[in-house]
XYZ file of C-alpha atoms in Angstrom:
631
model
C -31.934 -9.194 10.192
C -33.783 -12.297 9.029
C -37.476 -12.470 9.781
C -38.518 -14.821 12.624
C -38.687 -18.388 11.419
C -36.685 -17.682 8.235
C -33.210 -19.141 7.881
C -30.400 -16.599 7.604
C -29.531 -16.231 3.902
C -26.044 -16.948 2.653
C -26.203 -14.090 0.115
C -28.362 -10.985 -0.107
C -28.398 -9.408 -3.575
C -28.836 -5.688 -2.895
C -30.361 -3.432 -5.551
C -30.497 0.342 -4.896
C -32.574 2.324 -7.408
C -33.730 5.876 -7.967
C -35.879 6.798 -10.966
C -35.052 3.459 -12.620
C -38.481 1.816 -12.843
C -37.958 0.943 -16.511
C -34.776 -0.948 -15.621
C -36.489 -2.866 -12.833
C -39.315 -3.828 -15.162
C -36.692 -5.404 -17.412
C -34.568 -7.125 -14.742
C -36.374 -7.739 -11.452
C -38.676 -10.542 -12.566
C -35.814 -12.249 -14.393
C -33.492 -12.013 -11.395
C -36.072 -13.339 -8.939
C -36.645 -16.303 -11.230
C -32.886 -16.989 -11.433
C -32.488 -17.144 -7.647
C -35.809 -18.868 -6.880
C -34.386 -22.395 -6.742
C -31.800 -21.304 -4.166
C -34.307 -19.955 -1.628
C -33.880 -19.613 1.364
C -30.103 -19.446 0.934
C -30.396 -16.238 -1.096
C -32.570 -13.177 -0.887
C -33.021 -10.035 -2.944
C -33.372 -6.600 -1.329
C -34.481 -3.557 -3.324
C -33.962 -0.101 -1.807
C -36.051 2.497 -3.645
C -35.058 6.162 -3.233
C -37.811 7.594 -5.473
C -39.948 10.486 -4.253
C -42.846 9.151 -6.308
C -44.611 6.001 -5.030
C -44.898 4.575 -8.559
C -41.898 2.248 -8.342
C -42.724 0.940 -4.866
C -46.365 0.424 -5.804
C -45.350 -1.523 -8.916
C -43.004 -3.817 -6.955
C -45.632 -4.516 -4.303
C -48.254 -5.263 -6.918
C -46.128 -7.472 -9.180
C -44.152 -9.347 -6.513
C -46.410 -9.417 -3.467
C -46.021 -13.170 -2.989
C -42.202 -12.948 -3.083
C -42.350 -10.187 -0.485
C -44.767 -12.140 1.722
C -42.525 -15.206 1.940
C -39.316 -13.186 2.441
C -37.894 -13.973 -0.984
C -37.862 -10.251 -1.807
C -37.440 -7.423 0.698
C -38.426 -3.847 -0.170
C -36.840 -0.898 1.633
C -37.627 2.812 1.344
C -34.681 4.876 2.645
C -34.720 8.666 2.810
C -34.645 10.286 -0.629
C -31.229 11.220 -2.026
C -30.809 14.792 -3.268
C -28.862 13.303 -6.177
C -27.890 9.779 -7.129
C -24.759 8.684 -5.296
C -23.596 5.087 -5.691
C -21.710 4.866 -2.394
C -24.531 6.305 -0.305
C -27.171 4.269 -2.105
C -25.238 1.024 -1.689
C -24.677 1.697 2.002
C -28.449 1.754 2.523
C -28.453 -1.977 3.319
C -25.936 -1.864 6.188
C -28.570 -1.339 8.845
C -30.167 -4.683 9.770
C -28.215 -6.476 7.058
C -29.598 -10.042 7.047
C -27.120 -12.265 5.206
C -23.713 -13.836 5.552
C -22.536 -12.216 2.290
C -23.429 -8.912 0.644
C -23.700 -8.812 -3.169
C -24.105 -5.564 -5.097
C -26.475 -5.483 -8.039
C -27.402 -2.425 -10.087
C -30.964 -1.958 -11.239
C -30.095 -2.845 -14.834
C -27.938 -5.902 -14.002
C -28.992 -9.460 -14.836
C -28.255 -12.459 -12.628
C -27.824 -16.033 -13.853
C -28.438 -19.364 -12.141
C -24.886 -20.410 -12.979
C -23.335 -17.388 -11.269
C -25.492 -17.759 -8.147
C -24.707 -21.471 -7.914
C -20.976 -20.815 -8.320
C -21.018 -18.186 -5.566
C -22.902 -20.433 -3.160
C -20.533 -23.329 -3.819
C -17.520 -21.088 -3.227
C -18.653 -19.574 0.071
C -19.739 -22.969 1.386
C -16.140 -23.132 2.605
C -16.640 -21.163 5.804
C -12.973 -21.518 6.793
C -12.124 -18.769 4.311
C -13.593 -15.310 3.639
C -13.894 -14.214 0.011
C -14.099 -10.954 -1.926
C -15.593 -11.718 -5.332
C -15.364 -9.381 -8.326
C -17.632 -10.328 -11.228
C -15.907 -7.997 -13.717
C -15.815 -9.473 -17.210
C -12.715 -7.530 -18.225
C -14.699 -5.263 -20.573
C -15.136 -1.691 -19.329
C -18.629 -0.262 -19.635
C -20.548 -3.546 -19.670
C -21.928 -3.115 -16.146
C -19.936 -5.893 -14.470
C -17.180 -3.847 -12.806
C -19.639 -2.783 -10.104
C -20.646 -6.356 -9.232
C -18.946 -7.419 -5.998
C -19.698 -9.951 -3.270
C -18.077 -9.725 0.158
C -18.590 -10.851 3.756
C -21.630 -9.138 5.236
C -19.804 -8.352 8.470
C -17.120 -6.421 6.559
C -19.733 -4.660 4.454
C -21.538 -3.477 7.584
C -18.287 -2.463 9.294
C -16.654 -0.584 6.411
C -19.111 -0.088 3.568
C -18.601 2.302 0.677
C -16.979 5.729 0.898
C -19.748 8.320 0.992
C -17.606 11.465 0.723
C -16.356 10.784 -2.807
C -17.999 11.979 -6.024
C -21.287 10.210 -6.889
C -19.844 7.599 -9.219
C -16.613 5.966 -10.430
C -14.209 3.800 -8.437
C -16.693 3.144 -5.619
C -16.562 -0.668 -5.824
C -12.808 -0.739 -6.383
C -12.448 1.392 -3.281
C -14.295 -1.246 -1.262
C -12.183 -4.065 -2.693
C -8.832 -2.330 -2.202
C -9.669 -1.146 1.293
C -10.618 -4.646 2.427
C -7.599 -6.336 0.829
C -5.299 -3.803 2.513
C -6.903 -4.174 5.937
C -7.515 -7.944 5.824
C -4.628 -9.654 3.974
C -6.080 -13.132 4.615
C -9.057 -12.444 2.339
C -9.120 -14.467 -0.864
C -9.831 -12.369 -3.946
C -11.859 -14.200 -6.615
C -12.234 -13.099 -10.237
C -13.396 -14.521 -13.538
C -10.769 -16.526 -15.462
C -8.124 -14.351 -17.103
C -9.422 -11.077 -15.631
C -6.565 -9.206 -13.952
C -8.194 -6.086 -12.552
C -5.019 -5.010 -10.752
C -3.310 -4.832 -14.122
C -6.241 -3.358 -16.060
C -6.793 -0.540 -13.556
C -3.783 1.772 -13.241
C -4.986 3.225 -9.939
C -5.551 -0.247 -8.482
C -2.119 -1.375 -9.614
C -0.547 1.633 -7.885
C -2.490 0.927 -4.701
C -1.398 -2.704 -4.571
C 2.245 -1.867 -5.300
C 2.596 1.144 -3.013
C 0.915 -0.613 -0.108
C 3.100 -3.677 -0.762
C 0.108 -6.014 -0.778
C 0.374 -9.697 -1.655
C -3.114 -10.456 -2.910
C -4.293 -14.047 -2.560
C -6.106 -14.706 -5.836
C -8.281 -17.459 -7.252
C -10.066 -17.599 -10.602
C -13.577 -19.013 -10.908
C -15.931 -19.447 -13.854
C -19.280 -17.762 -13.163
C -20.651 -18.451 -16.620
C -21.391 -15.925 -19.329
C -21.855 -12.326 -18.156
C -25.025 -10.912 -19.697
C -24.905 -7.245 -20.714
C -26.985 -4.883 -18.565
C -30.189 -3.275 -19.747
C -28.284 0.002 -20.246
C -24.661 -0.741 -21.219
C -22.372 2.269 -21.506
C -19.671 0.844 -23.710
C -15.907 1.252 -23.562
C -14.483 4.753 -23.401
C -17.488 6.329 -21.708
C -15.335 7.818 -18.922
C -12.858 9.480 -21.267
C -15.664 10.968 -23.360
C -17.338 12.669 -20.381
C -15.180 15.298 -18.672
C -17.141 15.078 -15.424
C -16.720 11.314 -15.212
C -13.048 11.652 -16.149
C -12.435 13.863 -13.116
C -14.731 11.783 -10.917
C -12.683 8.698 -11.783
C -9.274 10.200 -11.041
C -10.262 12.202 -7.976
C -12.225 9.319 -6.449
C -9.375 6.905 -7.116
C -6.713 9.150 -5.594
C -8.949 10.007 -2.625
C -9.641 6.305 -2.083
C -5.926 5.577 -2.214
C -5.307 8.286 0.365
C -8.121 7.152 2.646
C -7.662 3.375 2.382
C -3.861 3.031 2.281
C -2.230 1.205 5.184
C 1.297 2.336 4.283
C 2.120 5.936 5.251
C 4.343 6.543 2.215
C 1.541 5.269 -0.025
C -0.946 7.540 1.722
C 1.307 10.542 1.155
C 1.752 9.670 -2.529
C -1.991 9.381 -3.084
C -2.465 12.646 -1.179
C -0.154 14.396 -3.633
C -2.063 12.895 -6.567
C -5.374 13.966 -5.042
C -4.154 17.537 -4.618
C -2.986 17.615 -8.245
C -6.290 16.269 -9.612
C -8.355 18.599 -7.443
C -6.233 21.540 -8.582
C -6.657 20.535 -12.227
C -10.431 20.304 -11.933
C -10.572 23.573 -9.977
C -9.014 25.377 -12.946
C -11.181 23.673 -15.585
C -14.542 24.893 -16.848
C -16.009 21.516 -15.841
C -15.621 22.580 -12.211
C -18.737 24.741 -12.337
C -20.654 21.737 -13.681
C -19.933 19.569 -10.621
C -20.960 22.085 -7.951
C -24.427 20.557 -7.686
C -22.899 17.325 -6.376
C -20.117 19.014 -4.387
C -22.336 21.183 -2.194
C -25.767 21.209 -0.613
C -27.518 23.585 1.726
C -29.927 26.463 1.297
C -27.205 28.860 0.163
C -26.666 27.008 -3.108
C -30.104 27.865 -4.492
C -29.529 31.594 -3.903
C -25.997 31.907 -5.227
C -25.242 33.605 -8.542
C -21.992 34.562 -10.232
C -21.084 38.165 -9.395
C -18.098 40.494 -9.102
C -18.970 41.321 -5.471
C -16.068 41.449 -3.030
C -16.685 38.039 -1.493
C -15.218 36.386 1.572
C -14.853 32.598 1.279
C -14.432 30.595 4.485
C -14.809 27.165 6.070
C -16.176 26.802 9.587
C -16.999 24.027 12.011
C -18.456 24.823 15.425
C -16.665 28.176 15.860
C -19.780 30.001 16.996
C -18.433 32.443 19.576
C -16.623 34.620 17.015
C -19.190 34.423 14.208
C -21.060 37.612 15.084
C -17.964 39.800 15.591
C -16.361 38.242 12.499
C -19.328 39.095 10.259
C -19.624 42.615 11.676
C -15.906 43.255 11.251
C -15.751 42.208 7.613
C -18.958 44.019 6.744
C -17.386 47.202 8.104
C -14.315 46.572 5.961
C -16.499 46.399 2.857
C -17.168 42.697 2.217
C -20.267 42.489 0.034
C -20.930 38.745 0.225
C -20.010 35.815 2.491
C -19.856 32.245 1.175
C -19.210 29.928 4.117
C -18.722 26.166 3.934
C -20.271 24.533 6.995
C -18.072 21.516 7.657
C -20.458 19.662 9.957
C -21.272 22.267 12.612
C -23.713 21.277 15.337
C -26.102 23.048 15.242
C -25.831 23.945 11.536
C -24.310 27.348 10.774
C -27.493 28.403 9.012
C -29.070 28.757 12.449
C -26.311 31.119 13.623
C -25.644 33.264 10.524
C -28.200 35.528 8.916
C -28.385 38.227 6.291
C -29.029 38.524 2.578
C -25.249 38.706 2.103
C -24.610 35.333 3.816
C -24.643 32.050 1.865
C -24.006 28.862 3.833
C -23.271 25.676 1.886
C -22.543 22.113 2.985
C -19.767 19.990 1.413
C -20.876 16.720 -0.152
C -17.369 15.723 -1.242
C -14.087 15.245 0.597
C -12.868 16.184 4.033
C -11.305 19.311 5.530
C -7.759 17.969 5.573
C -7.578 17.121 1.890
C -10.186 19.333 0.269
C -10.595 22.628 2.148
C -9.059 24.815 -0.546
C -10.645 22.703 -3.292
C -14.037 23.581 -1.806
C -13.203 27.283 -1.771
C -11.723 27.373 -5.265
C -14.634 25.381 -6.723
C -17.094 27.879 -5.250
C -15.084 30.725 -6.750
C -15.198 29.016 -10.141
C -18.956 28.811 -9.937
C -19.863 32.129 -8.369
C -17.031 34.662 -8.829
C -16.416 36.772 -11.919
C -12.821 36.510 -13.159
C -10.864 39.661 -12.396
C -12.846 40.499 -9.262
C -11.340 40.443 -5.772
C -11.951 37.875 -3.036
C -10.924 37.235 0.539
C -10.207 34.007 2.379
C -10.272 33.945 6.158
C -10.702 31.528 9.014
C -13.347 32.486 11.564
C -10.653 33.361 14.118
C -8.815 35.703 11.698
C -9.668 39.406 11.490
C -7.947 41.267 8.656
C -7.264 44.832 9.780
C -6.936 47.575 7.170
C -5.972 51.195 7.837
C -8.566 53.977 7.537
C -9.122 55.403 4.068
C -7.354 58.669 3.296
C -10.555 60.380 2.181
C -13.561 58.963 4.051
C -15.859 61.452 2.325
C -15.326 59.633 -0.974
C -17.369 56.720 0.338
C -14.778 54.055 -0.413
C -14.574 51.147 2.009
C -11.260 50.114 3.510
C -11.290 47.046 1.294
C -11.922 49.086 -1.836
C -9.056 51.398 -0.886
C -6.672 48.478 -0.309
C -7.647 46.945 -3.642
C -7.171 50.243 -5.459
C -3.730 50.677 -3.929
C -2.697 47.172 -4.976
C -3.991 47.646 -8.518
C -2.234 50.998 -8.864
C 1.014 49.246 -7.967
C 0.315 46.537 -10.561
C -0.433 43.923 -7.925
C -3.057 41.205 -7.704
C -2.474 40.160 -4.086
C -2.455 41.848 -0.687
C -0.256 39.891 1.738
C -0.920 39.696 5.445
C 0.815 38.527 8.594
C -0.802 36.669 11.480
C -0.711 38.556 14.772
C -1.537 36.042 17.505
C -3.582 37.866 20.107
C -2.859 37.184 23.780
C -4.498 38.180 27.065
C -3.033 40.978 29.185
C -0.310 39.903 31.614
C -1.892 38.419 34.701
C -5.102 37.269 32.990
C -5.179 33.478 33.129
C -8.616 32.649 31.740
C -10.707 33.915 28.816
C -14.452 33.337 28.529
C -16.067 32.376 25.227
C -17.881 35.686 24.929
C -14.898 37.752 26.032
C -12.340 36.749 23.425
C -12.218 39.980 21.407
C -12.294 42.308 24.405
C -9.828 40.345 26.531
C -7.303 39.128 23.954
C -5.893 42.535 23.029
C -2.140 42.096 23.491
C 0.478 40.648 21.148
C 4.154 39.817 20.948
C 6.398 42.555 19.537
C 10.099 41.816 19.432
C 12.642 44.443 18.322
C 14.662 43.886 15.165
C 17.245 41.112 15.053
C 19.311 40.767 11.904
C 21.305 37.697 12.931
C 19.470 34.725 14.357
C 19.095 31.022 13.403
C 15.339 31.627 13.281
C 15.753 33.298 9.901
C 17.138 30.084 8.407
C 14.131 27.929 9.331
C 12.410 26.536 6.232
C 8.845 27.798 6.811
C 10.170 31.208 7.820
C 12.413 31.529 4.767
C 9.608 30.354 2.484
C 7.169 32.813 3.996
C 9.331 35.898 4.432
C 12.678 35.466 2.662
C 14.886 38.445 3.598
C 12.096 39.920 5.699
C 12.177 37.111 8.277
C 12.680 39.639 11.148
C 9.026 40.609 10.605
C 7.994 37.062 11.483
C 10.316 36.874 14.487
C 8.920 40.150 15.819
C 5.408 38.680 16.014
C 6.008 34.957 16.559
C 4.736 34.332 20.077
C 4.272 30.646 19.237
C 7.999 30.252 18.698
C 8.700 32.157 21.910
C 6.297 30.151 24.072
C 6.323 26.701 22.480
C 9.282 26.526 20.107
C 6.923 25.699 17.230
C 7.761 26.704 13.677
C 4.891 28.082 11.613
C 4.461 30.276 8.571
C 2.785 33.508 9.698
C 2.410 34.903 6.183
C -1.024 34.728 4.580
C -2.581 35.942 1.335
C -6.035 36.976 2.550
C -7.008 39.292 -0.323
C -6.388 38.670 -4.025
C -7.731 39.035 -7.528
C -9.553 35.891 -8.627
C -8.734 34.212 -11.924
C -9.568 30.626 -12.946
C -5.851 29.768 -12.989
C -5.416 30.557 -9.280
C -4.493 27.599 -7.076
C -4.760 27.975 -3.314
C -2.329 26.686 -0.706
C -3.922 24.450 1.964
C -3.215 26.919 4.777
C -3.970 29.898 2.493
C -0.369 31.009 2.952
C 0.373 31.150 -0.779
C -1.090 31.206 -4.290
C -0.181 29.863 -7.689
C -1.008 31.662 -10.915
C -0.593 30.071 -14.339
C 1.304 27.176 -12.760
C 3.806 29.377 -10.909
C 3.833 29.819 -7.152
C 3.965 33.449 -6.074
C 7.060 33.729 -3.895
C 7.844 35.819 -0.841
C 9.961 38.041 -3.077
C 6.894 38.662 -5.258
C 4.539 39.319 -2.367
C 6.666 41.351 0.022
C 7.675 44.714 -1.404
C 9.245 47.415 0.806
C 6.986 50.184 -0.519
C 3.764 48.125 -0.202
C 1.697 47.211 2.860
C 1.800 44.028 4.895
C -1.592 43.921 6.577
C -2.168 42.485 10.058
C -4.531 39.579 10.649
C -5.566 39.520 14.281
C -5.607 35.831 15.104
C -7.489 34.432 18.101
C -6.326 30.798 18.027
C -4.586 31.263 21.396
C -7.934 31.904 23.080
C -8.507 28.159 23.137
C -5.463 27.697 25.364
C -6.847 30.128 27.937
C -10.311 28.610 28.275
C -11.334 26.356 31.137
C -11.026 22.840 29.756
C -13.031 19.774 30.610
C -10.838 17.005 31.948
C -9.301 15.121 29.044
C -10.581 17.608 26.446
C -8.271 19.073 23.811
C -7.907 22.804 23.280
C -8.044 22.400 19.499
C -10.679 20.420 17.608
C -9.844 17.759 15.031
C -6.072 18.101 15.152
C -5.916 15.023 12.897
C -7.468 17.061 10.062
C -4.262 19.083 9.669
C -1.047 18.085 7.942
C 2.146 16.936 9.633
C 3.933 20.033 10.943
C 0.732 21.921 11.769
C -0.683 18.866 13.516
C 2.499 18.431 15.570
C 2.579 22.130 16.464
C -1.030 22.129 17.654
C -0.423 19.019 19.741
C 2.645 20.639 21.301
C 0.778 23.845 22.083
C -2.159 22.172 23.788
C 0.162 19.876 25.761
C 2.183 22.809 27.159
C 2.043 23.529 30.875
C -0.356 26.420 31.528
C 1.697 27.749 34.404
C 4.752 27.862 32.139
C 2.814 29.785 29.472
C 1.597 32.319 32.029
C 5.055 32.844 33.520
C 6.889 33.240 30.208
C 4.240 35.568 28.782
C 4.316 37.694 31.935
C 8.123 37.792 31.986
C 8.857 38.750 28.386
C 9.387 42.485 27.887
C 8.451 42.101 24.229
C 4.704 42.593 24.215
C 2.310 45.445 23.706
C -1.374 46.214 23.563
C -3.038 46.234 20.164
C -3.556 49.804 18.996
C -5.359 49.131 15.737
C -4.271 48.935 12.096
C -3.311 52.611 11.837
C -0.654 52.076 14.507
C 0.601 48.791 13.038
C 3.811 49.951 11.347
C 3.592 47.580 8.355
C 0.084 48.696 7.360
C 1.358 51.546 5.180
C 4.690 50.193 3.974
C 6.786 47.166 4.852
C 9.837 49.444 5.046
C 8.143 51.603 7.690
C 7.594 48.574 9.872
C 11.201 47.491 9.597
C 12.289 50.997 10.589
C 10.001 50.825 13.620
C 11.493 47.479 14.609
C 14.968 48.940 14.220
C 14.080 51.856 16.469
C 12.670 49.536 19.098
C 15.860 47.492 18.950
C 17.966 50.554 19.706
C 15.836 51.154 22.791
C 16.146 47.561 23.931
C 19.908 47.107 24.073
C 19.861 46.764 27.840
C 17.535 43.744 27.751
C 19.578 40.531 28.213
C 19.234 37.624 25.833
C 17.847 34.280 26.942
C 19.939 31.143 26.657
C 18.455 30.281 23.261
C 19.580 33.580 21.760
C 16.063 34.999 21.564
C 15.021 37.666 24.060
């Protein structure tokens, strides 16, 4: 806000700096001189993120008179753990004082001609402008110079969840042009950024935007104090990935056309996968994650469980205890915004909690996990992935005196068979018939029943896409356990790959239902072998449907963070009538109490489980079929 008695500026030139005192010594005095004749229509704001007071003290000493009259404003936001353009440039949104926001890096030079041209342009208050000062030469410091309406800057700002640099300003421009088609885009004469930037061209075309464009001469663009030169992105592998991942993420986040959003989502997944398999991945971890766990982590061959959690506190203790008993040696957990932070709820020398600084759950969950593996897991060692409501159950070891854990025994069995993965199947746990409510602290003890349907060899269920993809010829295994299909008619893939040998070439599926190795997806035919186990994963998602719900509250958090089919299935489940769920679950004869992994017929061999299903089918011939063909 403008100080009392001071006219509201037309433009505020905003300069965020961290450890750039030398640049400011070269540019700040010059820039204040260039805008001095336009006071009070313009103002300069410097936001200093330094820990040391040296920069702030120098500014106050050298420019005290400019500060006193409101010509220069000095802000001291909280220190950044690392330099991040988007976060630094958003530091001016609170109490923003001017009609227009103008970005200015610490090493940029202003000119009287450019300031005068901007003021003359925006004097037309019947039109809002987005101005890009790019000269057309990459690396000369001008591509980051933008001017836009202050109201839109405050409302939308820069993306803060992208990598620290590259495509930040273009993301602002493209997002505003997509959302506000009446904006007039202004560039220097002959500069066609939407042709020079491939990602920008794709965004404009795929969102079917008709950009209103005007060219304006801002005078000669002076090189910055620290020019990078053309080709600097291609010569730095980190910046190369920052550029392409930020651009595709921006396209996904800022698109207004759903087909465009999906296309950018595919590109983002491909670029994240490429980086996650590249040695450069380990070099970006310091800007991908924060939290106390990062300082303690080292690369080891420990059997490590990698997980993402947000606010699932009630199962944390049992989950940790369960996997420790199985033989997990280390837990690396990504805290995706829990309140309170997970660090307050998880303890132990084997627990490492980190906080994501890049991306969001929907688009980047498996990228987070794979990046952490690249940094902290020895190739050839074994890892687990599990949600907090999933409990992998493994059968007892044959010789407990040998001291092997259940995990070690499962790994040894897989390796002896020449395998690098141990597949699992989700077993959705349900309450006993007649129990209509489950408390938060009673989930494990109360939810101890599951669906168990005898073998069917002919049923349309087996032709459903997710079922075929997950189980191929062994689809009856899925049908036997699929209480979601029975209660809600939803179609999910119940197959998971919770335990596997880590190699840098591994690519994870978003739902952790599949893996790729060396560019080839491991199929159901590869994973499911009749003489090998299919391990149960007790799954407690259904507990949320049996909890007392506040009026208007959803059973599942952040449904929008899941992709299409999963999102639709979750919405359908939480919208289902509770009385209907209770009646159908009570009426079905196909349910049984959980007896543990030793009694789960697939835990030894897939073929044994199919035989058990076949035997149950022979005993169930008298049970009539329902109208949909499924008993």
